[in-house]
Coordinates of C-alpha atoms and ligand atoms in Angstrom, one line a residue:
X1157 CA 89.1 117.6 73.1
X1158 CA 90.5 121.0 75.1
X1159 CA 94.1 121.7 75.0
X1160 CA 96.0 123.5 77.1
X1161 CA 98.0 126.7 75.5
X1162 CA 101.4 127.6 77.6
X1163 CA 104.2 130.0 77.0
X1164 CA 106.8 129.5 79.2
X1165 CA 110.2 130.5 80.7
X1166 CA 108.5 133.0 83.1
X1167 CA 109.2 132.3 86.9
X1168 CA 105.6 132.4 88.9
X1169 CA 104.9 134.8 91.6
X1170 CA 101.1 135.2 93.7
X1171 CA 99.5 133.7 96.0
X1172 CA 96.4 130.7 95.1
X1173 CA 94.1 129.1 97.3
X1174 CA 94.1 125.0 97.7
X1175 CA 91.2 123.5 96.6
X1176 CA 89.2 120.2 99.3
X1177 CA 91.5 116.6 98.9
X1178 CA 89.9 114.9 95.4
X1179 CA 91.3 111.8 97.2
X1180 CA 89.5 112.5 100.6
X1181 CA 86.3 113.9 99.1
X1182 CA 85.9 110.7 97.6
X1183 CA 85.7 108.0 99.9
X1184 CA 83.8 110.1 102.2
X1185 CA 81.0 111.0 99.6
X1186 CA 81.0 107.0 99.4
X1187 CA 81.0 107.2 103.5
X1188 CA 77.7 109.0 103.3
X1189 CA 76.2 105.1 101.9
X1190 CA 76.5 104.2 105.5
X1191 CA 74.2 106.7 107.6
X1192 CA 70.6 106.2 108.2
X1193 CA 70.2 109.9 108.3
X1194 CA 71.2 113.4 106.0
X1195 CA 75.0 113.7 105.6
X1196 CA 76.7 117.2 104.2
X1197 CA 80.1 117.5 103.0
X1198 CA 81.5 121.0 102.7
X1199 CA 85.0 121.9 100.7
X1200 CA 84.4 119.6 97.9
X1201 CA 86.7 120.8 95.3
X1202 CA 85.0 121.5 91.9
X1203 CA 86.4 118.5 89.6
X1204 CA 85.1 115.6 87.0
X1205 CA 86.0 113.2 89.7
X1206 CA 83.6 114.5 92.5
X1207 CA 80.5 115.2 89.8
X1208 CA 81.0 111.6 88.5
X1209 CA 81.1 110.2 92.1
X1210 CA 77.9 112.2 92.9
X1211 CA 76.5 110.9 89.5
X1212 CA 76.8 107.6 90.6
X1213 CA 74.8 108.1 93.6
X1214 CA 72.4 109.8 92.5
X1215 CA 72.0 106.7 89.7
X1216 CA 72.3 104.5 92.4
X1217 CA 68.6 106.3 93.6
X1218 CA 70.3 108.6 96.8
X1219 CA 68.8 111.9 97.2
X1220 CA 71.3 114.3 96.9
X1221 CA 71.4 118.8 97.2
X1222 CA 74.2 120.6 95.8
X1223 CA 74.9 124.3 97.1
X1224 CA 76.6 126.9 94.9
X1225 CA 79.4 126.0 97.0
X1226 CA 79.7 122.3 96.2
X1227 CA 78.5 121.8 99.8
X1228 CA 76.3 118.2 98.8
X1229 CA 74.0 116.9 101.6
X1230 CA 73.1 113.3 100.8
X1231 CA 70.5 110.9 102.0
X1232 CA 71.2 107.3 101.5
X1233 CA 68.0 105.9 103.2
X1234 CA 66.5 106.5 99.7
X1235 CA 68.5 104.4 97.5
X1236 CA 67.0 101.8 95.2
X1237 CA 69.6 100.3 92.9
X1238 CA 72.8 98.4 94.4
X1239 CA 74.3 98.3 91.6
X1240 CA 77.9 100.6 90.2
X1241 CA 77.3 100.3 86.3
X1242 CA 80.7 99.8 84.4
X1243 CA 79.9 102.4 82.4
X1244 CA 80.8 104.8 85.5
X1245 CA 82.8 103.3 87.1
X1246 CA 85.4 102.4 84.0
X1247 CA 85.7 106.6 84.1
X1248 CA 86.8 106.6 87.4
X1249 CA 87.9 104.0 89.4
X1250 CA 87.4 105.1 92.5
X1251 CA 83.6 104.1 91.8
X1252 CA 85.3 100.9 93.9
X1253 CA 84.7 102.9 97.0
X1254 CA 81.1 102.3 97.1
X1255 CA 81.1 98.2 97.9
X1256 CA 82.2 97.9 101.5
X1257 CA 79.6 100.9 102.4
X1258 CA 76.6 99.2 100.3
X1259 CA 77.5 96.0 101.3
X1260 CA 77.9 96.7 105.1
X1261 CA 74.5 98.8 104.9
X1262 CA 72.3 97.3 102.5
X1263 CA 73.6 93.8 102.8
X1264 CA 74.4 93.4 98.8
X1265 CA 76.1 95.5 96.5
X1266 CA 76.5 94.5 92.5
X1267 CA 80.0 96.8 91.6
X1268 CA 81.8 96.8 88.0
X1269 CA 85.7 95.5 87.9
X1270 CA 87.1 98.8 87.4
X1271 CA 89.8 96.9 84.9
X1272 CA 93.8 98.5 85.2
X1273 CA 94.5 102.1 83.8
X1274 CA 97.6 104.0 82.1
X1275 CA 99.7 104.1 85.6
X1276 CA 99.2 100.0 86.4
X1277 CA 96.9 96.8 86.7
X1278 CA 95.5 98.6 89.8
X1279 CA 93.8 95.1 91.4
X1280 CA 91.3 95.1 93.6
X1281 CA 92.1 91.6 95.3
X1282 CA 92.9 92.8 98.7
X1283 CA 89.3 95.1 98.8
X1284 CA 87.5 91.8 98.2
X1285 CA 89.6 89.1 100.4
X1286 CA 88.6 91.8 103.4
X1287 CA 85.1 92.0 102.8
X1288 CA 85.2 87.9 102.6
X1289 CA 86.9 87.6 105.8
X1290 CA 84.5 89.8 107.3
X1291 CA 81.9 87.4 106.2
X1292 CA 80.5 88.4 103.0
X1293 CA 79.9 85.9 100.1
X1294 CA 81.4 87.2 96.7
X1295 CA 81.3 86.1 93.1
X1296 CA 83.3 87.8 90.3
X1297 CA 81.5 87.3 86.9
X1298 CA 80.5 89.0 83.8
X1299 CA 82.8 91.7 85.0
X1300 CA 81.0 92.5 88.3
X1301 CA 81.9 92.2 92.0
X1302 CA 78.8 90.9 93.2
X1303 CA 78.6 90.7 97.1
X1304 CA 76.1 89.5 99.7
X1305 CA 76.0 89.0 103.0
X1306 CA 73.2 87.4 105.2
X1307 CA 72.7 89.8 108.3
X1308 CA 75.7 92.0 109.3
X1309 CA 79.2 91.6 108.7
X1310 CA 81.6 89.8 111.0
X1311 CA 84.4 91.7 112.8
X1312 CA 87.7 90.0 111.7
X1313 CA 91.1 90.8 112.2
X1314 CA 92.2 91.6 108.5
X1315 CA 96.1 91.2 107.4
X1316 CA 96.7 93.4 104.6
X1317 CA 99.8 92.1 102.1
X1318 CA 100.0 95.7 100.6
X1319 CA 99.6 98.6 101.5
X1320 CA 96.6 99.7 99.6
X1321 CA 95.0 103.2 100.1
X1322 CA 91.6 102.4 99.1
X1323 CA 91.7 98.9 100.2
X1324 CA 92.2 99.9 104.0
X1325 CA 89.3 102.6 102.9
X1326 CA 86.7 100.0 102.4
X1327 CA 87.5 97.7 104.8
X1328 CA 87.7 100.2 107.4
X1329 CA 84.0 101.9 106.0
X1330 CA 82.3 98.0 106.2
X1331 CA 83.8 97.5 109.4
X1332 CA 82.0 100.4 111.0
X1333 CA 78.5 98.5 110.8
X1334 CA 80.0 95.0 111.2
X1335 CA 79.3 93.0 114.0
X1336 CA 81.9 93.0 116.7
X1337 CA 85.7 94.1 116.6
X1338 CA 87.8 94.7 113.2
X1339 CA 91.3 94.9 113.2
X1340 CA 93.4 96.1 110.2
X1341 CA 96.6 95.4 109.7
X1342 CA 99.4 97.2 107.2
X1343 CA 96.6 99.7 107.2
X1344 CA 97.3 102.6 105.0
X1345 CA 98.5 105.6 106.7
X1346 CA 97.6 108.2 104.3
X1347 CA 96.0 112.0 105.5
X1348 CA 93.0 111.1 103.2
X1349 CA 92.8 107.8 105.7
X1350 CA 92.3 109.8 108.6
X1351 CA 89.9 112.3 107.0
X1352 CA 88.0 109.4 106.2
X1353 CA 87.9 107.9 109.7
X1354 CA 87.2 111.5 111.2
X1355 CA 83.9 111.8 109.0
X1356 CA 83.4 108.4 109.9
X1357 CA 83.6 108.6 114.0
X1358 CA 81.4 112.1 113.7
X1359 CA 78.8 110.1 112.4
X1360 CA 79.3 107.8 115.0
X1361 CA 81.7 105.2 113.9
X1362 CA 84.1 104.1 117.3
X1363 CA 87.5 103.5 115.5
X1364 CA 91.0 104.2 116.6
X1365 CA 94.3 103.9 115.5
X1366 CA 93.5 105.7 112.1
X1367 CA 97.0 106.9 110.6
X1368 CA 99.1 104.2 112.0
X1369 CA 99.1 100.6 110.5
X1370 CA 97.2 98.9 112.5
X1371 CA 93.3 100.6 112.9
X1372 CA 90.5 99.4 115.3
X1373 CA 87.3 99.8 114.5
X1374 CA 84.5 98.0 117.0
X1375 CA 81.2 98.4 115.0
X1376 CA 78.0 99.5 115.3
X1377 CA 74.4 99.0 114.9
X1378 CA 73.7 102.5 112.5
X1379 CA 75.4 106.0 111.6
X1380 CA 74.1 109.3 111.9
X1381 CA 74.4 112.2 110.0
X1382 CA 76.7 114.6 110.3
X1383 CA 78.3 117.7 108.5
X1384 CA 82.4 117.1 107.3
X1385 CA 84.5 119.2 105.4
X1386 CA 87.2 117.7 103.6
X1387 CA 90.9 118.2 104.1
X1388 CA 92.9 120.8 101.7
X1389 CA 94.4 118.3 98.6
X1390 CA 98.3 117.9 99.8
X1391 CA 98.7 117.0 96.3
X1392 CA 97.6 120.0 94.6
X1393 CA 99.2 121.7 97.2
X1394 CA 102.8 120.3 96.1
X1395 CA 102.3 120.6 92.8
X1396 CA 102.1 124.4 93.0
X1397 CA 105.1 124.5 94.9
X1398 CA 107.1 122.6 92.7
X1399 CA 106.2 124.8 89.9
X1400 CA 107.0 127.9 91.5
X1401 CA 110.6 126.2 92.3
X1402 CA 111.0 124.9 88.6
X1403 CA 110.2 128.2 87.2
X1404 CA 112.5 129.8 89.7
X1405 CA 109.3 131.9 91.2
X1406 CA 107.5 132.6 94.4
X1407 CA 104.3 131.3 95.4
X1408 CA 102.2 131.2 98.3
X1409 CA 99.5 128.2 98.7
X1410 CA 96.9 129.4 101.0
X1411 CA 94.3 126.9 103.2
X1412 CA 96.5 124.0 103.2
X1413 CA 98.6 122.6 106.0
X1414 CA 102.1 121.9 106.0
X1415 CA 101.6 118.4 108.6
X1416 CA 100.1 116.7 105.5
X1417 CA 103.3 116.7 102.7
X1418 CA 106.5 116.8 105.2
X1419 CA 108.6 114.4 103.1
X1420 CA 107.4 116.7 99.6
X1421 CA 108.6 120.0 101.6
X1422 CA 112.1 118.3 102.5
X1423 CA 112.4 118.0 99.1
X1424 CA 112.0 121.3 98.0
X1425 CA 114.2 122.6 100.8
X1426 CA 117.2 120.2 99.1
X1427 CA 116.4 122.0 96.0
X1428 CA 117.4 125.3 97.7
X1429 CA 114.0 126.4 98.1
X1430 CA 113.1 129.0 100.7
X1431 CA 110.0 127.9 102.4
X1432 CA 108.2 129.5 105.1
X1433 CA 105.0 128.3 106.6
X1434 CA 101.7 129.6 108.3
X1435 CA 98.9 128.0 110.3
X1436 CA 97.3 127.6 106.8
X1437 CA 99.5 128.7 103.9
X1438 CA 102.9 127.7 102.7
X1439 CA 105.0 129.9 100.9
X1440 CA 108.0 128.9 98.3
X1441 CA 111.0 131.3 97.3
X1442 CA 113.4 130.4 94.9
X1443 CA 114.7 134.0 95.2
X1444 CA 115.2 133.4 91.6
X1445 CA 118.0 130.7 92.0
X1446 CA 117.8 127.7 89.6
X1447 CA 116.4 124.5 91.4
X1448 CA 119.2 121.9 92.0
X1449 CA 118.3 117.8 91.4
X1450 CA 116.9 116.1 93.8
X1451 CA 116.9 112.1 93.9
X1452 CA 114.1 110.3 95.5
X1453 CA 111.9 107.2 95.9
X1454 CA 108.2 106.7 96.2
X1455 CA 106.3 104.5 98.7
X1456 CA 103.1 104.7 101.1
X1457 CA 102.8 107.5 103.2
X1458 CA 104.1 108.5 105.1
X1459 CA 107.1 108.8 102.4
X1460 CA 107.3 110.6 99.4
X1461 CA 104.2 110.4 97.6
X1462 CA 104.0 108.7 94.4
X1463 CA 101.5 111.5 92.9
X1464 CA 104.2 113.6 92.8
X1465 CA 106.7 112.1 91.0
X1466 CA 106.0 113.5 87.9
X1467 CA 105.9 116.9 89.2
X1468 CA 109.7 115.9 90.2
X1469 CA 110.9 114.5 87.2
X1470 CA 109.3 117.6 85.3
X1471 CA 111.6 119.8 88.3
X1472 CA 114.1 117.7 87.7
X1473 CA 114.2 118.3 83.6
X1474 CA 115.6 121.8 84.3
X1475 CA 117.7 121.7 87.3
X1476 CA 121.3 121.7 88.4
X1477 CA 122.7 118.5 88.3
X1478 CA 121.0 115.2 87.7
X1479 CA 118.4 113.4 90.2
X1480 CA 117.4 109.8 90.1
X1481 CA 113.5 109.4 90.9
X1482 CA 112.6 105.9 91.5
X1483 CA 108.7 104.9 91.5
X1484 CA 107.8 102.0 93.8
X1485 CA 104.5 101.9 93.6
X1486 CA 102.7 101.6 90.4
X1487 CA 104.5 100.0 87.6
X1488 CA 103.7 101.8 84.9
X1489 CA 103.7 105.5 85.8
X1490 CA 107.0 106.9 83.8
X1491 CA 104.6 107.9 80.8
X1492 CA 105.1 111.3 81.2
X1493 CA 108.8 111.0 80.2
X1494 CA 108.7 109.9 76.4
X1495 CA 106.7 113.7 76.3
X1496 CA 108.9 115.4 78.0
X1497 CA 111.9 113.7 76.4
X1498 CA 110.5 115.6 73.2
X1499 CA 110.6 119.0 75.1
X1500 CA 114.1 118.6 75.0
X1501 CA 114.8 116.9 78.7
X1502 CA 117.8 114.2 79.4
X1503 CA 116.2 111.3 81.2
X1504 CA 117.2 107.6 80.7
X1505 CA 114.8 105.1 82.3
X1506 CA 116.2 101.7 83.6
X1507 CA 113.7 99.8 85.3
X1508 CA 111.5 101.8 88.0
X1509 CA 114.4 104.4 88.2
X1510 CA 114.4 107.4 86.0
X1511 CA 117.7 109.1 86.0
X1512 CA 117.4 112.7 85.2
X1513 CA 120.5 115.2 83.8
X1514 CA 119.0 118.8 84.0
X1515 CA 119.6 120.8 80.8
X1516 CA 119.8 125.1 80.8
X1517 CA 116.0 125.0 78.8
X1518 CA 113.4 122.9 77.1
X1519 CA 111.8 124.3 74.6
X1520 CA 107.8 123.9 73.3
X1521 CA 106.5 121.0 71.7
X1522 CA 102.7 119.8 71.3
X1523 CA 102.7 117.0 73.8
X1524 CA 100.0 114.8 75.4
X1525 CA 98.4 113.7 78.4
X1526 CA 98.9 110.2 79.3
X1527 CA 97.0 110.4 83.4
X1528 CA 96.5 113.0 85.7
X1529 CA 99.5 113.4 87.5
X1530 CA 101.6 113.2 84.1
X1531 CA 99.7 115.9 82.5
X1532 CA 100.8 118.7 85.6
X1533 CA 104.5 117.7 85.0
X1534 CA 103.7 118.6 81.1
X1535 CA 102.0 121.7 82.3
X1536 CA 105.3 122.3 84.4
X1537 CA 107.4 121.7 81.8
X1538 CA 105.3 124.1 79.5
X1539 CA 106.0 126.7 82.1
X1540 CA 109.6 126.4 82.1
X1541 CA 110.1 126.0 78.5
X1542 CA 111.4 128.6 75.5
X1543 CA 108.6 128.8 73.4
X1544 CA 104.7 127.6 73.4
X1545 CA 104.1 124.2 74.7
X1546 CA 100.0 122.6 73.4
X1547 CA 99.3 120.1 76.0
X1548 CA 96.3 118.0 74.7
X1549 CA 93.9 115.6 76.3
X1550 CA 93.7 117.4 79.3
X1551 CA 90.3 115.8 80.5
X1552 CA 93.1 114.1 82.9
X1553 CA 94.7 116.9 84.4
X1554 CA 90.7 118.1 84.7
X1555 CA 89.7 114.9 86.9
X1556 CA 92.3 116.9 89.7
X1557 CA 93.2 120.2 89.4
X1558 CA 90.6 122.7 90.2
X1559 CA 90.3 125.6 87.6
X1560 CA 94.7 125.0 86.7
X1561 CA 94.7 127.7 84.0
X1562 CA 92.6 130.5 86.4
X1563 CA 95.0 129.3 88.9
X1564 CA 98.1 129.7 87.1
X1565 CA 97.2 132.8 85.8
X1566 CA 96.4 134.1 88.8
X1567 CA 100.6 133.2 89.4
X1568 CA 101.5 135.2 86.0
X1569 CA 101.5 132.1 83.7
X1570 CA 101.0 132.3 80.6
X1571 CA 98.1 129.6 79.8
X1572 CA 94.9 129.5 78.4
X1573 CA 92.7 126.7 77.7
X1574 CA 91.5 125.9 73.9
X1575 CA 88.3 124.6 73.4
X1576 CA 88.6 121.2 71.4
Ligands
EPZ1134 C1 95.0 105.7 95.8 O1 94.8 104.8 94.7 C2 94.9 107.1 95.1 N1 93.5 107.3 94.6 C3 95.9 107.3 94.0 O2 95.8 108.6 93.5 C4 97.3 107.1 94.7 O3 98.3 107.2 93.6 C5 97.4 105.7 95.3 O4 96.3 105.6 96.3 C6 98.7 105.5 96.0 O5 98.9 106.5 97.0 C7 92.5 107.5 95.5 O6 92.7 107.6 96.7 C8 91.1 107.7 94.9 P1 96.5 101.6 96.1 P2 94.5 103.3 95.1 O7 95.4 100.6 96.2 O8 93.9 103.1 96.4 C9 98.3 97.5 94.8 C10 95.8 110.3 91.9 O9 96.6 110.6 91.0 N2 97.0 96.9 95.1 O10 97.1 102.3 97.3 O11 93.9 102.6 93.9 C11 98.3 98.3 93.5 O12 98.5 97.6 92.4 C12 95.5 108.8 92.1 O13 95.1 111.1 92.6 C13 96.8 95.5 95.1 O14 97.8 94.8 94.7 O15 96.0 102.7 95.1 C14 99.4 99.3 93.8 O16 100.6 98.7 93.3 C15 96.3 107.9 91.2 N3 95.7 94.9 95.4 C16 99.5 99.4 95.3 O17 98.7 98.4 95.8 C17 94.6 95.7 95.8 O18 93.5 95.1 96.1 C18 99.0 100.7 95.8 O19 97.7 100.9 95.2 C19 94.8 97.1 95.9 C20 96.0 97.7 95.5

């Protein structure tokens, strides 16, 4: 298994570039399910995530061309198996996104549970209560989600009792075929939402309301094709901020937007950090100042995001003062604190609040990666820390972070990646 090799205590200074939304390119490769006709997706960012997704189209029998520059064109009309193997989809979860498209398309759709993970029990009770309301008939056995529906789906006005990001994504993707109107309530708001809907309505989809809770979406007979380019990742984007304000540096994050992480950037401004912005970069000065706490509390966009809590808590580890970070929405997602307890860092958990008393240092330990977003708050703390820091079991941190060590490097870290 590769490890990750840091040396730390070095603030960061250069400018990167931000790599397509993992979270956006997702549902909208799943999207392409729907069209009768070629559909190309530009700005993919290079990640295990995207080639599995892509894997399990192609298994699924869809014709699909990848360009040097992950730019995938995709034609569903050619698919022969409705069926998401569990052997996919327990690697990635997200695998979920493909039953409201194949369903609302193909009229059946055979897709593996795809069981709980490190961060939480991660249900998928609200995907499937949707999809029945809009009239599809679904048994849960052997593991599977097995779904039919006789003709098209049935518009229905759908009450949602979370907030569930891609829940409201695969509602709103069945809906777009389904036979008369679909209303969504406590629909999520998220950027990635709207992305979604924006590929969706260039292919011809007539839906409205996308980023506020309550979407429209009056359906249609077929999709066309049509050529999308994801969104920059807003969570990349603020985890390379809140390194170069850990490490006391100054970064610039170049094709991103600052509209798509408001409540991360107020954050880093009560740190003390200078930020500036552009039309499509963001830059972060700590002019070399010592990050103060910040306290803080995760929920739905469009509050803070809970993918970057551990980025916080890692900030947090070294700053002035002490910060209490409470996570709302998954109930298990603290996992990166037991590692960097052992890098030296003061943080007692009570509940979902983690209450964290910044120290001068931490200093190197081997540590491990528990999930994605835990394993950049290690690589954070490795950057902060007095001595070398061997972060293993970074297959998570490769599932969302394009090319992290050229990356970092590029900003004067000390990292290098060894081969396990
Ligand atoms: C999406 O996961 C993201 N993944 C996650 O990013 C992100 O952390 C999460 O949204 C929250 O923002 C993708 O978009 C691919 P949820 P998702 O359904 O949709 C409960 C990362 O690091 N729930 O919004 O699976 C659930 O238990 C990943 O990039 C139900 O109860 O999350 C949780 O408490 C991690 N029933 C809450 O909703 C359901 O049917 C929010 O989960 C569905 C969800």
């Amino acid at each position: 298994m590769d490890k990750l090799l840091i040396g730390g205590s070095k603030p960061l200074n250069g400018d990167i570039r931000i790599s397509g939304a993992k979270n956006s390119a997702l549902p909208i490769l799943a999207a392409t399910l729907l069209a009768d006709e070629p559909v190309t997706i530009g700005n993919l960012p290079h990640l295990n995530d995207i080639t599995t997704m892509i894997e399990l189209l192609g298994r699924m029998g869809v014709e699909l061309m990848i360009d040097e520059k992950m730019c995938v064109e995709v034609h569903a009309n050619t698919i022969k198996h409705l069926t998401a193997p569990y052997e996919l989809v327990k690697t990635m979860r997200a695998s979920i996104l493909v039953l409201g498209p194949m369903l609302a398309h193909f009229g059946e759709a055979e897709v593996s549970l795809p069981g709980g993970c490190a961060i939480g029990s991660r249900p998928v009770d609200l995907h499937i209560r949707g999809l029945e309301a809009m009239g599809a008939d679904i048994l849960v056995e052997g593991g599977y989600i097995k779904a039919k529906t006789n003709g098209r789906l049935k518009g229905a006005h759908i009450y949602m009792d979370t907030v569930t990001v891609t829940g409201t994504e695969n509602l709103l993707m069945a809906a777009t075929l389904a036979d008369g109107k679909t209303v969504i309530e406590n629909a999520a708001r998220e950027p990635e939402v709207i992305d979604l809907a924006e590929c969706l309505i260039a292919m011809g989809a007539d839906i409205r309301g996308h980023g506020s809770s309550t979407i429209e979406i009056n359906g249609v007979p077929r999709l066309h094709g049509c050529r999308y380019n994801v969104l920059p990742d807003r969570v990349e984007t603020g985890t390379y901020l809140v390194a170069a304000a850990a490490t006391r540096g100054r970064v610039r994050v170049k094709d991103t937007r600052e509209d798509i992480l408001e409540a991360v950037l107020l954050k880093l401004d009560e740190a003390g950090a200078h930020i500036s912005t552009g039309p499509d970069w963001i830059e972060l000065d700590m002019k070399g100042a010592r990050p103060k706490a910040v306290s803080l509390r995760t929920a739905p966009y469009p509050a803070f995001p809970t993918d970057m809590q551990a980025q916080f808590v890692a900030m947090n580890t070294v700053a002035e003062g002490t910060g209490a970070i409470v996570e709302t929405v998954f109930e298990n997602r603290f996992m990166h604190v037991q590692e960097l307890r052992r890098m030296g860092a003061k943080i007692k958990l009570e509940g979902n609040t983690a209450i964290v008393e910044g120290v001068e240092s931490l200093t190197g330990a081997p540590v491990m990666a528990t999930d994605l977003r835990a394993s950049a708050s290690l690589v954070i703390a490795g950057l902060v820390a007095e001595g070398d820091t061997l972060v293993d079991r970074i297959y998570h941190i490769d599932r969302g972070y394009e090319c992290i060590e050229e990356k970092m490097q590029l900003l004067g870290a000390k990292i290098r990646r060894l081969p396990g």
